[in-house]
Structures are given as structure tokens and as C-alpha cells.
């Protein structure tokens, strides 16, 4: 069915970049959804587009964030002319503070709202980034790169696409994009601008792949307003609407509905309060005087006169909404007849958590409205129908699908081909695959190493695959520790073995058989004249491991400690 | 919007059951999808319907299975007249071997295929259950309970609903049900029989809630055949179809398509091979002579002449399909242009795993066909439209939604109300909530304790909430162990502390600061004259815990061991 060049691409190191050629490599964001970061190189100079984080999955336990892998550029940070941010979502700006640790004065180009969100984030990291505001329609030289910015719409205001002109050719990077033809703020994706650029000739088109598998078109954001209206009208108790904390237009529609139905509004959740404050200040969110109340005031109002706008739409266990679902929220306890609206998508991987919240709320008697039973959410990413418009406007020579897992990238590539792009000129380049644009032809020429860089607590990078694999073992089976002191000259045990298990069994007698077993083994090692504590520990590990496999058919971690005294 | 009685129901112990009344309590399966088990009591005698397992979620790490909680009946197993199995899925029969450990001679009533699957399972447990075959249309006294069985269709052949007549009233339990009007085997859900029973009067109707939220009707299973045909026709390389190992009709359609396109078929996966063997023997699966080959033979055939039917449709990491997606399968390595069909649903909670498999296969160049891009799956559970047919046929006095999470139960209750059932007579009774049918009126009268019973390896029940909570801590943060031998009379350390971390950091120097810290603390406890090893251990835990929180902002488990010598 497919005519795309197959497979994950080359494994060789990239060749030297020919003179007059442009190089592109993603250090995150291709082959996954998150931590977007693409590096462009021309004539020894670098330009970065976006620098976001990825949220960990089940097989990355205990990790807070995953960063793009900066190794490919860390020796060349002085060659970087600038960082362009397409919009203010975490998967596009979340890793900037970590890049700034390596290059604090890095010039950062973003729209007004994007920069405001980044400034707030940088403040938490006690950083003062070098922010330069740009806007749609603007053209600006950034070192050797000649940039032009285009308005695009997405699920956050003030998003931009960027064209990068170099002597090697013209690149157009969409960022995250959709083509809402009736956007709430009237700010259309600049398809006319893309067409003009297409007339000039686009050599490489980097295109958002998120919804390439979804046929048709995304419904306009403004169609959600009447649905919210309809829900709120019928409720005479509390209404709680959860959505993403950066989705200003969604929140605007909630506020408008609240006004129409005579309800005051309280924001719930730190990021919601913060972002809506910024949005209101920048006049991106219109808040009528006297509409907002704080949580304490809200609890003094009649239930039919208040509406809460909350975070927690992804089932985050510590969020206000999850606490309400468990009956643990300090100020808001859900009663039968309350209505909760999840005006949000369900990010893959969060289904169980979200369903858990829905069930918890339902169990307490709330009516839960979500995208499964009402049109209270639309995606921020172009569906296949919209992507066809993009390809036909831009008419690119080469296409590089970005922002997606393999299935999305492939589907996006197929769409490009259907609009007339030659299959040879569609490059699917997962993280680390190097794409060179030489004489107008893009191809995959090599690969640099791109691993997962984990943030856990305060430190970056010290948690790696070996720690994660230990966590997986411990999380599945717990551990059994056996500690014993031995005389280092004779190898004789001078204490009885101390055995304890954690995460192994609730039964206090579960490990009773281990002490005599270990004592027997220690008598054996002593009899054999073994005094090396490592060898003794290994013998203990072996005998306990075998016992637990036979007795329980389980595989806890066995942790022997032999202390020489 | 809802007129259902709110909330999770009573918390008091149930009262004594009035004479002539019927009691119903679910020990699993209501408020969750899985481990279905419902107990009926009349005149001191018990009847059980189904006894299945639940598969664990993320917050139940390392657990293999979750059983219904037998405690409410374990003192009364001699009062049990029998166990009725509605069909052969794991969530309805998987816990039977564990119940048989408590009562080996329990009479078990099931259809031919159900009993054959249970017999195969029991054999693995070295049990010989007392199986009694029943079939649709049959009426049979089981002690004080007068049973009648009805054909229903579902995603496994030979499923039954059961009517339970007692002097207290007539109960109809659907089991898992849908109303395919063109079933592949011609075996319709016996709506006519339900109507006759409705004429007689159904006092309590226990109804499958799984798809109550889904509007409309499930497409006929047989409509999948042409879609499969269409996919296979266009492929001249290998085709791999993954589906549930008990979905005989789905597999039948795959075999039929293989025959039409001149492909031989190999079954992949232990349960697929076993179940299809049973189905063929019982003539539920029609296998033309010479169609089947084994995996070794399959690898000698031209790629356009073979089709694999595989397990692994839920992304199970050890399944054949997952191994193919990772390029680790011994006999089948995926090449560009191969086609993989996931002819299956995605069970909530498995999304990440399934998408991982899809992306792995796509990355290797396979075309992956799934329910997101082709009609290759239909549900086994009635949608709202079908449930309305059921309610209108049965016209029950009381309704008890079963088989579902809270949101499903609520939605199902609302449907009953819309067909005319009084809201007061719809009882939503999560696991453990006792429902009494007294003088024709069902109500929630109390609650028995129903917990999670975990199977981990060979043992049942010794892994409980405390072990799981330790596993969650260890899985998130690993542990730091500190072992030291002390003179038990003076409290003086006689060894240097041995410190090691697992699941904490990949950095070998990460814990270098701990040894001097602990030594200082031990000097302090010694100076204070503390000799009690518990108190010393606590002091060590405190100082290391504080250090790790300050230095890393992480929360590993701190495991001090103080050995008296």
C-alpha cells in the first residue's frame, strides 16, 4: 500500500555536510509525541526550533520529565544563532530551562504569549532568558538564517509557523497547526502566506503529523460554546469544567457560558490560575469585571451561581479534580447532581487515569460530560483533510513529517505523496536521523545518537536505563535483603542473618524459611574456606533466589549484604 | 439529568434475609470490568453465576491476577448448590480453579464450549471439576433454584443467559450479551425466549452494562469478512492477523478469507493453538483439510501463500506479536510491505502497549490495519440500542446493571428508566452491596466487605495493599540500603557502613556522601549511649532520608539494617 522508503533509516554516522547544503536533525519529537526539538545547520551555524519535554510512560517509572538529548550539539552551543519557539505548550518550551543551563544567553524568539509563558517558567528556575518577541508577518535575520513568521491556529493562542531561508533552500516548519476557518480570535492560519511562499518555492516542508491518520477536518473551536451552554443551562447545582491550563479559547467559551447563565467563576489549580492571569493581562482572555471569585468566596455562593474551571483533565492523581473524585478535596465535595465537564482530549497513556476520575465522580453521583458523550472537545492538530490543504498550498519539493509516532509520520508521508510529492522526496526521520538538503533534494544521510535524558527530582541525566530497569524489577516484585556480619579472616558468620522483604508479601511469616537456609549456606561457604565477602554474598543470593522461585514462583530482587568485621 | 438514587450505597452490614426473600451480592464484576461473580441466596441456599478474574492495573504492580473476594461465602461453601458459567471468557471462568481449591466437588453448569475451555484450564491446575453440560432451551432444578438457559450471542461461541426461578421471584441474568441479528453461526440471542419470560414476569433483570454509553447498535460480526478480504487481496507478502484467542467466529472469517486467497494458515501463540483445537473438535470452527500448517512449515512457503493468526492483540509484551514488533521473534521477522491486522478491540488500560506494538511494526515498514483505520473489529457487548430491545422484551420490575464500571452502570440504569422502569427499582450495587428482593421490590440493604484478592506467582492472598504500596514506592524511587554491624553492648559500630542503592541512580558516585553522614550519626548515637538496634536504625533512616530529599528531591525507600554482634 505504501510507496515510502521503508524502515527506520541509516545507522551510520553522518558524513561531513557538503558546502552550500542544509542539515536537519531532530533531537526529540519524531517517533514520539513530545520533547520537540529540531536543529538546522547551514555553513557551520545552527538554528533550533522548539525545545520541549516528554512525559514519561509506564516503563519509565519515577521519572518527572524526559528531555531532548542535547549531546549532538553540546560541543557547539556557541554556533547556535537562536532558538525559535513555535508556541507555549510544554512539549515545545518545557526543556528550555535545561538548555539555558548550558547557554544562558541564548537568543529566544517567540510570540508575545509564548514568551510570557516561558518567562513564568524561567522564573521558577531563577533564570532570566534573553527573549525576543516576534510576530506573524515579520521577517528577521537571525545570523545566517533568514526567518519569516506566519500565524497558525492551534489549541493555544499566538502560535507561529516559521520559514527558514538559507542559500541551500527554503524550509517551512508548521509547528503545531490546524486550519480552523472560524477561529475564536479571528486569527486564521496564514494559508495565503504559505501559498505565497509556495510560489517562491519551498524546498523542505516540516509538517505536524499528530492527526494525519484522522480523516476529514477538525470541527471549529467555537462550536463547543453552544454545547457548553446546553449543559450548563440544565444544571441547578455546581458545574466544574476541566480543561488544559493553556487552552485560553476553551476557557473563554466557558467564561462566556458562565456569564450567560449568571454564574461566577473560580479557577482551580496553580497552572490554571497562573496562565489565565497572563492571558487576561495580554488581552487574550476577556474577563468581565466581577466575574472571578476565589475558592473561598465560591464556597459561600449558592451552588447554582458558581462554576469552577479546573486542571486535572488528564486524571493527574494530585490534581484538584482527582481529589474531588476520591472525595478528598478540601473545599469542593462532589454531591449527587453536580455536573463535571471534561472539555479535553485524552492523551494516549492517560486513559486509565481519566476513566478512574470519571468513575469516581460518577460513583459520587455526579453527571460527567466528556468527549465520549458530548462535543466538548476538538483537537488542536490538523486532520488529514486540512493537511491536504497545506500540501496543496505549499507545493513543497521535499517533505519531512514531524511531531508524531511512526504511525502518524507514515500516514502524513502518504498524504504528501497523494498531493504529488515524489515518494523519494518524503523523508521519515526519527530522532537522531540526519537529513541533508543538497541541491534541492532531501535525504537521510546518517544518524547521531539520541537517547532519553531523564529528569528525576533535582538532577538531570543520572537516572538512566539501568536505574529504570532496577525500578521495574523492584516495582514488580519488591526485594528480599539478607544482611550478615562475617569474620573477615575465617569467613564465619558472627551474627544471625537479618532477613527482610519489602514489596514481597503481607504475610509476616513469608520469609521464615530463609534464615535457616542462609545459615546452612554460610556454614557451607565457611567449611569451604571462603572468606571473600563478594563470593559469600553471591552464594547467599543464589540460594535465596532459587528458594523464592521454587516456593513462590516470583522474582524479587535479592539483596545480600555481607559485612566483614 | 439523572433520576437514579445517588451514591455508592449503604455501608451497614446486611440485615437478616426475610423469609421468602431473595438476596443478590456481587463478589466481583460490578464497579469494574472483570472478575465477574454474583451470588444468589434463597432459603439458606446459594447459587453462583460466573467466577472470573480481573487483570491488574498500573497501581497493582507485579500481580498476575485479581480474584473475586470469596470471604463472604467461604464459611458457607456447603450451602452452594452450584456454579453457573455463562461463557468461557477469563473474566467469567478464570477464578474457578481457586474456588475449587475450597470446594473441589462444586457442581458447575456450562455450555459445551464453556465447559471444554474450563476443563483445559482445570487440567493446568491438575483439577478435575464436576462439569455438567447444559444448553439453551433447557430447564433444570439445581437444588432450590429452578434454572432455564437461553442462547445469547457474544464474542465467543455458546454463551448463555440464565433465568433463576425461586418462590421470591424470577431473575434473568444476561451474562455478556449482544443482539447480532445475523450471527455467523445462526445462533441468535433468544429475544423471543426473553419475551416469553417477560410475559411470565421478571422480577429482577441483571444486565450487561459494558456498552451502555455507546449509542446505536453493534455492526454484525459477519460484516468484518469482506473487510478482511479486501485487505488480504491487495497484499502479496505476509499477512498476520491478531485477535483474541477465544474469538472463534473472528478466526473463522480469517480462515475463510485465507482460503479464498490461496493462503495456508499457521496459528501463533499457545492459547490460540489450544482454543482453536478445541473449537475445531467441537465443530464450532470449520477448518478445511490441509489449510493449517505449523510455524516451521509456514516459513518454507512463499510469503504470498501464508497467513498467521496470532495472539498479542492487546500488546502483551511477551506475546508473539510484540516480539515481532521489537524484531525479536525467532521465526517471523517483519519486512517492509508485510501487513498486520489487529482484528480486536483495545481494552482500556492497554492503549499504550497496543500503540507501542503498532509503532514498532510501522517503523519496520509493516502496514498496520486496526479498528482505527478499518472496520476489522466489532464489540461483543450490546450498545444502547440493543439494550433498549432487551428492556422492552423483558419488561422487568427491577433492574440491576452488572458488568461495568460506575459510568457504565449509571448509563445502563438510565436506559432502563427510559423504557419505563421506575427509578426506585433500578439498583446500582457495586461489589459487596447486598440487594434484597422482598415482595417484588429490590433494594440495597447493606454491604459485605469485598477487597482485592491478588494472585502473584504460586500464592493467593499474601500480596496485599501494604506490599503493593511498597512496590509502588520502590518502583518510583528504588531504595538505598545501609548496613552496619554494631557492638550490642556499647552501640559502637564495628564495621564501616555498607551503602548501596538500587533503582536510585546510574551514577556510581551518587551515594558517596552517605557513608560519612552515617558514620557521624553512629558516633552520635554511640555518644548518647544508644544500643538498641531499632533506635540506631531509625536514626540512620532519618539522616539519610533527609539528605536524599535535600540533595536530590527524591523519595527512595531507606532500608537501614543494624546487625548486633
Short mmCIF file of N, CA and C in Angstrom, two decimals, chain A residues 95-226:
data_model
loop_
_atom_site.label_atom_id
_atom_site.label_comp_id
_atom_site.label_asym_id
_atom_site.label_seq_id
_atom_site.Cartn_x
_atom_site.Cartn_y
_atom_site.Cartn_z
N UNK A 95 11.72 22.21 27.97
CA UNK A 95 13.13 21.89 28.22
C UNK A 95 14.04 23.11 28.08
N UNK A 96 13.46 24.26 27.80
CA UNK A 96 14.30 25.45 27.60
C UNK A 96 15.16 25.76 28.83
N UNK A 97 14.61 25.68 30.07
CA UNK A 97 15.47 25.97 31.23
C UNK A 97 16.70 25.06 31.29
N UNK A 98 16.57 23.84 30.81
CA UNK A 98 17.71 22.92 30.85
C UNK A 98 18.74 23.26 29.76
N UNK A 99 18.26 23.76 28.63
CA UNK A 99 19.18 24.22 27.59
C UNK A 99 19.87 25.52 28.04
N UNK A 100 19.13 26.35 28.75
CA UNK A 100 19.70 27.62 29.23
C UNK A 100 20.81 27.40 30.25
N UNK A 101 20.74 26.28 30.98
CA UNK A 101 21.83 25.99 31.91
C UNK A 101 23.15 25.86 31.16
N UNK A 102 23.07 25.40 29.90
CA UNK A 102 24.28 25.20 29.10
C UNK A 102 24.66 26.48 28.33
N UNK A 103 23.67 27.30 28.03
CA UNK A 103 23.93 28.52 27.24
C UNK A 103 22.93 29.59 27.68
N UNK A 104 23.22 30.25 28.81
CA UNK A 104 22.25 31.17 29.42
C UNK A 104 21.84 32.33 28.53
N UNK A 105 22.73 32.77 27.62
CA UNK A 105 22.42 33.97 26.83
C UNK A 105 21.78 33.65 25.48
N UNK A 106 21.37 32.43 25.31
CA UNK A 106 20.79 32.00 24.03
C UNK A 106 19.64 32.93 23.62
N UNK A 107 19.70 33.53 22.43
CA UNK A 107 18.57 34.36 21.99
C UNK A 107 17.35 33.48 21.67
N UNK A 108 16.21 33.84 22.25
CA UNK A 108 15.00 33.04 22.09
C UNK A 108 13.94 33.89 21.42
N UNK A 109 13.39 33.40 20.32
CA UNK A 109 12.41 34.13 19.53
C UNK A 109 11.04 33.47 19.67
N UNK A 110 10.06 34.22 20.15
CA UNK A 110 8.72 33.66 20.27
C UNK A 110 7.69 34.77 20.25
N UNK A 111 6.44 34.38 20.12
CA UNK A 111 5.37 35.37 20.12
C UNK A 111 5.16 35.89 21.54
N UNK A 112 4.30 36.86 21.67
CA UNK A 112 4.13 37.52 22.95
C UNK A 112 3.66 36.55 24.05
N UNK A 113 2.64 35.75 23.73
CA UNK A 113 2.10 34.83 24.74
C UNK A 113 3.10 33.71 25.03
N UNK A 114 3.72 33.20 23.98
CA UNK A 114 4.73 32.14 24.17
C UNK A 114 5.83 32.63 25.10
N UNK A 115 6.34 33.82 24.82
CA UNK A 115 7.41 34.37 25.66
C UNK A 115 6.95 34.61 27.10
N UNK A 116 5.71 35.03 27.25
CA UNK A 116 5.20 35.27 28.61
C UNK A 116 5.14 33.96 29.40
N UNK A 117 4.69 32.89 28.73
CA UNK A 117 4.65 31.60 29.43
C UNK A 117 6.07 31.12 29.75
N UNK A 118 6.98 31.32 28.81
CA UNK A 118 8.36 30.89 29.07
C UNK A 118 8.97 31.71 30.20
N UNK A 119 8.68 33.00 30.22
CA UNK A 119 9.23 33.85 31.28
C UNK A 119 8.75 33.36 32.65
N UNK A 120 7.47 32.98 32.74
CA UNK A 120 6.94 32.48 34.01
C UNK A 120 7.65 31.20 34.43
N UNK A 121 7.87 30.32 33.44
CA UNK A 121 8.56 29.07 33.73
C UNK A 121 10.01 29.34 34.15
N UNK A 122 10.68 30.22 33.42
CA UNK A 122 12.09 30.51 33.70
C UNK A 122 12.25 31.10 35.10
N UNK A 123 11.25 31.88 35.51
CA UNK A 123 11.29 32.48 36.84
C UNK A 123 11.35 31.39 37.92
N UNK A 124 10.58 30.32 37.72
CA UNK A 124 10.62 29.22 38.68
C UNK A 124 12.00 28.58 38.74
N UNK A 125 12.72 28.65 37.62
CA UNK A 125 14.09 28.12 37.57
C UNK A 125 15.12 29.21 37.90
N UNK A 126 14.64 30.35 38.32
CA UNK A 126 15.50 31.50 38.62
C UNK A 126 16.41 31.87 37.44
N UNK A 127 15.81 31.88 36.26
CA UNK A 127 16.55 32.27 35.06
C UNK A 127 15.91 33.51 34.45
N UNK A 128 16.73 34.29 33.75
CA UNK A 128 16.21 35.45 33.02
C UNK A 128 16.60 35.29 31.56
N UNK A 129 15.77 34.60 30.80
CA UNK A 129 16.16 34.30 29.42
C UNK A 129 16.16 35.56 28.55
N UNK A 130 16.94 35.47 27.49
CA UNK A 130 17.07 36.54 26.51
C UNK A 130 15.95 36.40 25.47
N UNK A 131 14.79 36.98 25.80
CA UNK A 131 13.59 36.76 24.98
C UNK A 131 13.42 37.88 23.96
N UNK A 132 13.18 37.50 22.73
CA UNK A 132 12.94 38.47 21.67
C UNK A 132 11.56 38.19 21.08
N UNK A 133 10.71 39.22 21.12
CA UNK A 133 9.34 39.00 20.66
C UNK A 133 9.27 39.12 19.14
N UNK A 134 8.61 38.18 18.52
CA UNK A 134 8.37 38.24 17.07
C UNK A 134 6.88 38.06 16.84
N UNK A 135 6.42 38.45 15.64
CA UNK A 135 5.01 38.24 15.38
C UNK A 135 4.78 37.85 13.93
N UNK A 136 3.60 37.38 13.66
CA UNK A 136 3.26 36.92 12.32
C UNK A 136 3.51 38.04 11.31
N UNK A 137 3.97 37.65 10.12
CA UNK A 137 4.23 38.63 9.08
C UNK A 137 5.63 39.20 9.14
N UNK A 138 6.28 38.99 10.29
CA UNK A 138 7.60 39.59 10.47
C UNK A 138 8.68 38.76 9.79
N UNK A 139 9.67 39.46 9.22
CA UNK A 139 10.82 38.78 8.63
C UNK A 139 12.06 39.29 9.36
N UNK A 140 12.96 38.39 9.70
CA UNK A 140 14.06 38.78 10.58
C UNK A 140 15.26 37.86 10.34
N UNK A 141 16.42 38.50 10.19
CA UNK A 141 17.66 37.73 10.05
C UNK A 141 18.11 37.28 11.43
N UNK A 142 18.38 36.02 11.59
CA UNK A 142 18.98 35.51 12.81
C UNK A 142 20.27 34.84 12.38
N UNK A 143 21.35 35.61 12.46
CA UNK A 143 22.63 35.12 11.95
C UNK A 143 22.50 34.80 10.47
N UNK A 144 22.90 33.62 10.13
CA UNK A 144 22.90 33.20 8.73
C UNK A 144 21.51 32.76 8.25
N UNK A 145 20.56 32.72 9.18
CA UNK A 145 19.21 32.24 8.84
C UNK A 145 18.26 33.43 8.68
N UNK A 146 17.51 33.40 7.60
CA UNK A 146 16.57 34.47 7.30
C UNK A 146 15.16 33.93 7.62
N UNK A 147 14.58 34.43 8.71
CA UNK A 147 13.33 33.84 9.20
C UNK A 147 12.11 34.67 8.81
N UNK A 148 10.99 33.98 8.61
CA UNK A 148 9.71 34.66 8.42
C UNK A 148 8.67 33.91 9.23
N UNK A 149 7.84 34.66 9.93
CA UNK A 149 6.86 34.03 10.82
C UNK A 149 5.45 34.15 10.25
N UNK A 150 4.67 33.10 10.45
CA UNK A 150 3.30 33.03 9.94
C UNK A 150 2.35 32.69 11.09
N UNK A 151 1.20 33.32 11.12
CA UNK A 151 0.18 32.96 12.11
C UNK A 151 -0.33 31.55 11.82
N UNK A 152 -0.47 30.74 12.86
CA UNK A 152 -1.18 29.46 12.72
C UNK A 152 -2.12 29.33 13.90
N UNK A 153 -3.20 28.58 13.73
CA UNK A 153 -4.01 28.31 14.93
C UNK A 153 -3.82 26.90 15.43
N UNK A 154 -4.01 26.80 16.74
CA UNK A 154 -3.71 25.57 17.48
C UNK A 154 -4.53 25.67 18.77
N UNK A 155 -4.28 24.82 19.74
CA UNK A 155 -5.08 24.84 20.96
C UNK A 155 -4.50 25.78 22.02
N UNK A 156 -3.74 26.76 21.58
CA UNK A 156 -3.17 27.77 22.46
C UNK A 156 -3.06 29.03 21.59
N UNK A 157 -3.24 30.21 22.14
CA UNK A 157 -3.17 31.40 21.28
C UNK A 157 -1.74 31.68 20.82
N UNK A 158 -1.65 32.48 19.77
CA UNK A 158 -0.40 33.12 19.39
C UNK A 158 0.66 32.14 18.88
N UNK A 159 0.22 31.06 18.23
CA UNK A 159 1.18 30.09 17.69
C UNK A 159 1.69 30.57 16.34
N UNK A 160 2.91 30.15 16.03
CA UNK A 160 3.57 30.59 14.80
C UNK A 160 4.13 29.40 14.02
N UNK A 161 4.12 29.53 12.70
CA UNK A 161 4.97 28.68 11.86
C UNK A 161 6.16 29.53 11.47
N UNK A 162 7.26 28.87 11.09
CA UNK A 162 8.44 29.64 10.73
C UNK A 162 9.03 29.16 9.40
N UNK A 163 9.31 30.11 8.54
CA UNK A 163 10.05 29.79 7.32
C UNK A 163 11.50 30.16 7.55
N UNK A 164 12.39 29.28 7.09
CA UNK A 164 13.82 29.48 7.29
C UNK A 164 14.46 29.52 5.90
N UNK A 165 14.92 30.71 5.52
CA UNK A 165 15.55 30.82 4.21
C UNK A 165 17.06 30.74 4.38
N UNK A 166 17.69 29.89 3.61
CA UNK A 166 19.16 29.84 3.56
C UNK A 166 19.51 29.69 2.08
N UNK A 167 20.76 29.93 1.74
CA UNK A 167 21.16 29.73 0.33
C UNK A 167 20.91 28.28 -0.13
N UNK A 168 20.82 27.34 0.80
CA UNK A 168 20.56 25.94 0.41
C UNK A 168 19.12 25.71 0.04
N UNK A 169 18.24 26.62 0.43
CA UNK A 169 16.83 26.42 0.12
C UNK A 169 15.95 26.97 1.23
N UNK A 170 14.66 26.88 1.01
CA UNK A 170 13.67 27.42 1.93
C UNK A 170 13.00 26.27 2.67
N UNK A 171 13.00 26.38 4.00
CA UNK A 171 12.31 25.40 4.84
C UNK A 171 11.08 26.06 5.42
N UNK A 172 9.98 25.32 5.49
CA UNK A 172 8.82 25.81 6.23
C UNK A 172 8.49 24.79 7.32
N UNK A 173 8.48 25.25 8.57
CA UNK A 173 8.18 24.37 9.72
C UNK A 173 6.84 24.83 10.29
N UNK A 174 5.85 23.93 10.31
CA UNK A 174 4.49 24.35 10.72
C UNK A 174 4.37 24.58 12.21
N UNK A 175 5.28 24.01 13.02
CA UNK A 175 4.94 23.91 14.45
C UNK A 175 3.70 23.05 14.58
N UNK A 176 2.95 23.24 15.65
CA UNK A 176 1.65 22.56 15.78
C UNK A 176 0.61 23.43 15.10
N UNK A 177 -0.23 22.79 14.32
CA UNK A 177 -1.07 23.59 13.43
C UNK A 177 -2.41 22.93 13.20
N UNK A 178 -3.45 23.75 13.06
CA UNK A 178 -4.68 23.30 12.42
C UNK A 178 -5.23 24.46 11.60
N UNK A 179 -6.31 24.19 10.88
CA UNK A 179 -6.82 25.21 9.97
C UNK A 179 -8.27 25.56 10.31
N UNK A 180 -8.50 25.94 11.55
CA UNK A 180 -9.84 26.38 11.96
C UNK A 180 -10.22 27.58 11.09
N UNK A 181 -11.28 27.45 10.31
CA UNK A 181 -11.67 28.52 9.40
C UNK A 181 -12.55 29.57 10.08
N UNK A 182 -12.91 29.31 11.35
CA UNK A 182 -13.69 30.29 12.11
C UNK A 182 -13.10 30.46 13.51
N UNK A 183 -11.82 30.77 13.58
CA UNK A 183 -11.19 30.77 14.91
C UNK A 183 -11.81 31.83 15.81
N UNK A 184 -11.81 31.52 17.09
CA UNK A 184 -12.47 32.37 18.07
C UNK A 184 -11.87 33.78 18.07
N UNK A 185 -10.57 33.88 17.87
CA UNK A 185 -9.91 35.20 17.91
C UNK A 185 -9.73 35.78 16.50
N UNK A 186 -10.29 35.10 15.49
CA UNK A 186 -10.19 35.62 14.12
C UNK A 186 -8.81 35.48 13.50
N UNK A 187 -7.89 34.88 14.24
CA UNK A 187 -6.51 34.77 13.76
C UNK A 187 -6.38 33.46 12.98
N UNK A 188 -6.55 33.54 11.67
CA UNK A 188 -6.51 32.35 10.81
C UNK A 188 -5.08 31.85 10.63
N UNK A 189 -4.94 30.56 10.42
CA UNK A 189 -3.67 30.05 9.90
C UNK A 189 -3.45 30.70 8.54
N UNK A 190 -2.25 31.22 8.34
CA UNK A 190 -1.99 32.07 7.16
C UNK A 190 -1.74 31.23 5.91
N UNK A 191 -2.82 30.62 5.42
CA UNK A 191 -2.69 29.78 4.24
C UNK A 191 -2.28 30.61 3.02
N UNK A 192 -2.75 31.86 2.99
CA UNK A 192 -2.36 32.75 1.89
C UNK A 192 -0.85 32.98 1.91
N UNK A 193 -0.29 33.19 3.11
CA UNK A 193 1.16 33.37 3.24
C UNK A 193 1.91 32.11 2.81
N UNK A 194 1.39 30.97 3.21
CA UNK A 194 2.01 29.70 2.81
C UNK A 194 2.00 29.57 1.29
N UNK A 195 0.90 30.00 0.68
CA UNK A 195 0.79 29.90 -0.78
C UNK A 195 1.83 30.79 -1.45
N UNK A 196 1.99 32.01 -0.92
CA UNK A 196 3.00 32.91 -1.48
C UNK A 196 4.39 32.28 -1.35
N UNK A 197 4.64 31.69 -0.19
CA UNK A 197 5.93 31.03 0.00
C UNK A 197 6.05 29.87 -0.98
N UNK A 198 4.94 29.17 -1.21
CA UNK A 198 4.93 28.07 -2.18
C UNK A 198 5.26 28.57 -3.58
N UNK A 199 4.75 29.76 -3.91
CA UNK A 199 5.08 30.34 -5.22
C UNK A 199 6.59 30.54 -5.35
N UNK A 200 7.16 31.02 -4.23
CA UNK A 200 8.61 31.25 -4.21
C UNK A 200 9.37 29.92 -4.31
N UNK A 201 8.75 28.88 -3.74
CA UNK A 201 9.37 27.55 -3.76
C UNK A 201 9.82 27.11 -2.38
N UNK A 202 9.18 26.07 -1.83
CA UNK A 202 9.58 25.53 -0.53
C UNK A 202 10.33 24.23 -0.78
N UNK A 203 11.58 24.19 -0.32
CA UNK A 203 12.42 23.02 -0.59
C UNK A 203 12.19 21.91 0.42
N UNK A 204 11.88 22.30 1.65
CA UNK A 204 11.64 21.27 2.68
C UNK A 204 10.51 21.74 3.57
N UNK A 205 9.50 20.88 3.69
CA UNK A 205 8.30 21.23 4.46
C UNK A 205 8.22 20.28 5.64
N UNK A 206 8.37 20.82 6.85
CA UNK A 206 8.27 20.01 8.08
C UNK A 206 6.85 20.19 8.63
N UNK A 207 6.09 19.09 8.69
CA UNK A 207 4.65 19.18 8.89
C UNK A 207 4.19 18.37 10.09
N UNK A 208 3.40 18.97 10.94
CA UNK A 208 2.74 18.33 12.10
C UNK A 208 1.99 17.08 11.67
N UNK A 209 2.33 15.93 12.27
CA UNK A 209 1.74 14.65 11.85
C UNK A 209 0.66 14.13 12.79
N UNK A 210 0.42 14.80 13.91
CA UNK A 210 -0.39 14.22 15.00
C UNK A 210 -1.68 13.57 14.54
N UNK A 211 -2.43 14.27 13.71
CA UNK A 211 -3.74 13.73 13.30
C UNK A 211 -3.78 13.27 11.84
N UNK A 212 -2.62 12.95 11.29
CA UNK A 212 -2.58 12.56 9.86
C UNK A 212 -3.41 11.31 9.59
N UNK A 213 -3.61 10.48 10.62
CA UNK A 213 -4.42 9.26 10.44
C UNK A 213 -5.91 9.54 10.48
N UNK A 214 -6.28 10.73 10.96
CA UNK A 214 -7.70 11.01 11.17
C UNK A 214 -8.28 11.65 9.90
N UNK A 215 -9.28 11.01 9.30
CA UNK A 215 -9.82 11.59 8.06
C UNK A 215 -10.60 12.87 8.35
N UNK A 216 -10.76 13.69 7.33
CA UNK A 216 -11.65 14.84 7.44
C UNK A 216 -11.02 16.04 8.09
N UNK A 217 -11.84 16.79 8.81
CA UNK A 217 -11.48 18.11 9.30
C UNK A 217 -11.84 18.24 10.78
N UNK A 218 -11.07 19.06 11.48
CA UNK A 218 -11.39 19.34 12.88
C UNK A 218 -12.53 20.37 12.92
N UNK A 219 -13.51 20.08 13.74
CA UNK A 219 -14.64 21.00 13.93
C UNK A 219 -14.12 22.33 14.51
N UNK A 220 -14.75 23.45 14.16
CA UNK A 220 -14.28 24.72 14.73
C UNK A 220 -14.40 24.75 16.26
N UNK A 221 -13.43 25.33 16.90
CA UNK A 221 -13.43 25.50 18.35
C UNK A 221 -14.73 26.16 18.82
N UNK A 222 -15.23 27.13 18.05
CA UNK A 222 -16.38 27.90 18.53
C UNK A 222 -17.66 27.06 18.59
N UNK A 223 -17.67 25.88 17.95
CA UNK A 223 -18.86 25.03 18.04
C UNK A 223 -19.04 24.42 19.42
N UNK A 224 -18.01 24.52 20.25
CA UNK A 224 -18.10 23.96 21.60
C UNK A 224 -18.96 24.85 22.50
N UNK A 225 -18.95 26.14 22.23
CA UNK A 225 -19.70 27.09 23.06
C UNK A 225 -21.15 26.68 23.27
N UNK A 226 -21.90 26.45 22.18
CA UNK A 226 -23.31 26.08 22.35
C UNK A 226 -23.51 24.78 23.14
#
